[in-house]
Amino acid sequence: MMHKLPNRVFLGGDHGGFKLKKRLMETLPREFPDLQFEDLGTYDETSVNYPEYAAKVARRVSGGEGRGILICGSGIGVCITANKFSNVRAALAWDLASARLSREHNDANILCMGERLLDSELALEICRTWLGTEFEGGRHQLRVDMIHELEKGQSGGTS
Ligand code: RB5
């Protein structure tokens, strides 16, 4: 085990991810009793704008409060948005290998999925894999540190 992740998991998404998020909220807390899951919306299928909900989750993850799971129609919009926040490494996963590698190699702290592109059983399995996989560290730590340095350069105004 490389480091201890906070045990909170924030879920969020737009109307395109509502049904899958509901399914995850009904299932994951039973399967992962040591983790505390919190649904940050949206709470129905009324059309909303995905950046708002991606930001709600990304802000909490950026502040070090826990991990996140974001869902929209494709998973792409929430992923792009979440990666605007410092300390966030949001990864789009479409199968078990991408979910596992995003943890082992990239230390992803937000999992993004597309409800319209994934069978819900596969999406659940992706979550189980992602939540259960540790970061490998080692040579991958250096690369994650490099991402962080780039981020500091952007916000700090260095060239
Ligand atoms: C909403 O229709 C859709 O554009 C959104 O859920 C997402 O797929 C954006 O990336």
PDB file of N, CA, C and O and ligand atoms in Angstrom, residues 14-16 50 72-78 116, ligand 1:
ATOM      1  N   ASP A  14     -24.490  14.845 -14.533  1.00  0.00           N
ATOM      2  CA  ASP A  14     -25.636  15.575 -15.089  1.00  0.00           C
ATOM      3  C   ASP A  14     -26.797  14.611 -15.341  1.00  0.00           C
ATOM      4  O   ASP A  14     -26.766  13.453 -14.919  1.00  0.00           O
ATOM      5  N   HIS A  15     -27.823  15.097 -16.058  1.00  0.00           N
ATOM      6  CA  HIS A  15     -28.996  14.265 -16.361  1.00  0.00           C
ATOM      7  C   HIS A  15     -28.606  13.019 -17.159  1.00  0.00           C
ATOM      8  O   HIS A  15     -29.245  11.978 -17.022  1.00  0.00           O
ATOM      9  N   GLY A  16     -27.550  13.126 -17.971  1.00  0.00           N
ATOM     10  CA  GLY A  16     -27.095  11.991 -18.785  1.00  0.00           C
ATOM     11  C   GLY A  16     -26.469  10.889 -17.961  1.00  0.00           C
ATOM     12  O   GLY A  16     -26.251   9.779 -18.443  1.00  0.00           O
ATOM     13  N   TYR A  50     -23.364  19.862 -17.277  1.00  0.00           N
ATOM     14  CA  TYR A  50     -22.411  18.980 -16.584  1.00  0.00           C
ATOM     15  C   TYR A  50     -21.253  19.710 -15.866  1.00  0.00           C
ATOM     16  O   TYR A  50     -20.806  19.229 -14.822  1.00  0.00           O
ATOM     17  N   CYS A  72     -21.490  11.430 -16.928  1.00  0.00           N
ATOM     18  CA  CYS A  72     -22.377  12.184 -17.811  1.00  0.00           C
ATOM     19  C   CYS A  72     -22.701  11.240 -18.969  1.00  0.00           C
ATOM     20  O   CYS A  72     -22.479  10.033 -18.862  1.00  0.00           O
ATOM     21  N   GLY A  73     -23.257  11.769 -20.062  1.00  0.00           N
ATOM     22  CA  GLY A  73     -23.635  10.882 -21.151  1.00  0.00           C
ATOM     23  C   GLY A  73     -22.447  10.103 -21.690  1.00  0.00           C
ATOM     24  O   GLY A  73     -22.480   8.883 -21.834  1.00  0.00           O
ATOM     25  N   SER A  74     -21.368  10.814 -21.966  1.00  0.00           N
ATOM     26  CA  SER A  74     -20.170  10.181 -22.523  1.00  0.00           C
ATOM     27  C   SER A  74     -19.051  10.009 -21.498  1.00  0.00           C
ATOM     28  O   SER A  74     -18.100   9.262 -21.746  1.00  0.00           O
ATOM     29  N   GLY A  75     -19.099  10.748 -20.413  1.00  0.00           N
ATOM     30  CA  GLY A  75     -18.006  10.776 -19.431  1.00  0.00           C
ATOM     31  C   GLY A  75     -16.952  11.810 -19.790  1.00  0.00           C
ATOM     32  O   GLY A  75     -16.079  12.134 -18.970  1.00  0.00           O
ATOM     33  N   ILE A  76     -17.036  12.338 -20.994  1.00  0.00           N
ATOM     34  CA  ILE A  76     -15.975  13.228 -21.482  1.00  0.00           C
ATOM     35  C   ILE A  76     -16.080  14.639 -20.898  1.00  0.00           C
ATOM     36  O   ILE A  76     -15.091  15.209 -20.422  1.00  0.00           O
ATOM     37  N   GLY A  77     -17.279  15.185 -20.907  1.00  0.00           N
ATOM     38  CA  GLY A  77     -17.463  16.557 -20.401  1.00  0.00           C
ATOM     39  C   GLY A  77     -17.071  16.696 -18.940  1.00  0.00           C
ATOM     40  O   GLY A  77     -16.380  17.653 -18.558  1.00  0.00           O
ATOM     41  N   VAL A  78     -17.501  15.741 -18.130  1.00  0.00           N
ATOM     42  CA  VAL A  78     -17.159  15.830 -16.694  1.00  0.00           C
ATOM     43  C   VAL A  78     -15.657  15.656 -16.484  1.00  0.00           C
ATOM     44  O   VAL A  78     -15.066  16.266 -15.592  1.00  0.00           O
ATOM     45  N   ARG A 116     -24.259   6.643 -21.325  1.00  0.00           N
ATOM     46  CA  ARG A 116     -24.839   6.291 -22.625  1.00  0.00           C
ATOM     47  C   ARG A 116     -23.955   5.331 -23.419  1.00  0.00           C
ATOM     48  O   ARG A 116     -24.371   4.809 -24.448  1.00  0.00           O
TER      49      ARG A 116
HETATM   50  C1  RB5 B   1     -25.699  15.932 -22.281  1.00  0.00           C
HETATM   51  O1  RB5 B   1     -26.605  15.750 -23.320  1.00  0.00           O
HETATM   52  C2  RB5 B   1     -24.320  15.432 -22.694  1.00  0.00           C
HETATM   53  O2  RB5 B   1     -23.754  16.298 -23.615  1.00  0.00           O
HETATM   54  C3  RB5 B   1     -23.440  15.256 -21.491  1.00  0.00           C
HETATM   55  O3  RB5 B   1     -24.033  14.357 -20.621  1.00  0.00           O
HETATM   56  C4  RB5 B   1     -22.041  14.719 -21.733  1.00  0.00           C
HETATM   57  O4  RB5 B   1     -22.060  13.597 -22.536  1.00  0.00           O
HETATM   58  C5  RB5 B   1     -21.027  15.707 -22.150  1.00  0.00           C
HETATM   59  O5  RB5 B   1     -19.846  15.392 -22.316  1.00  0.00           O
END
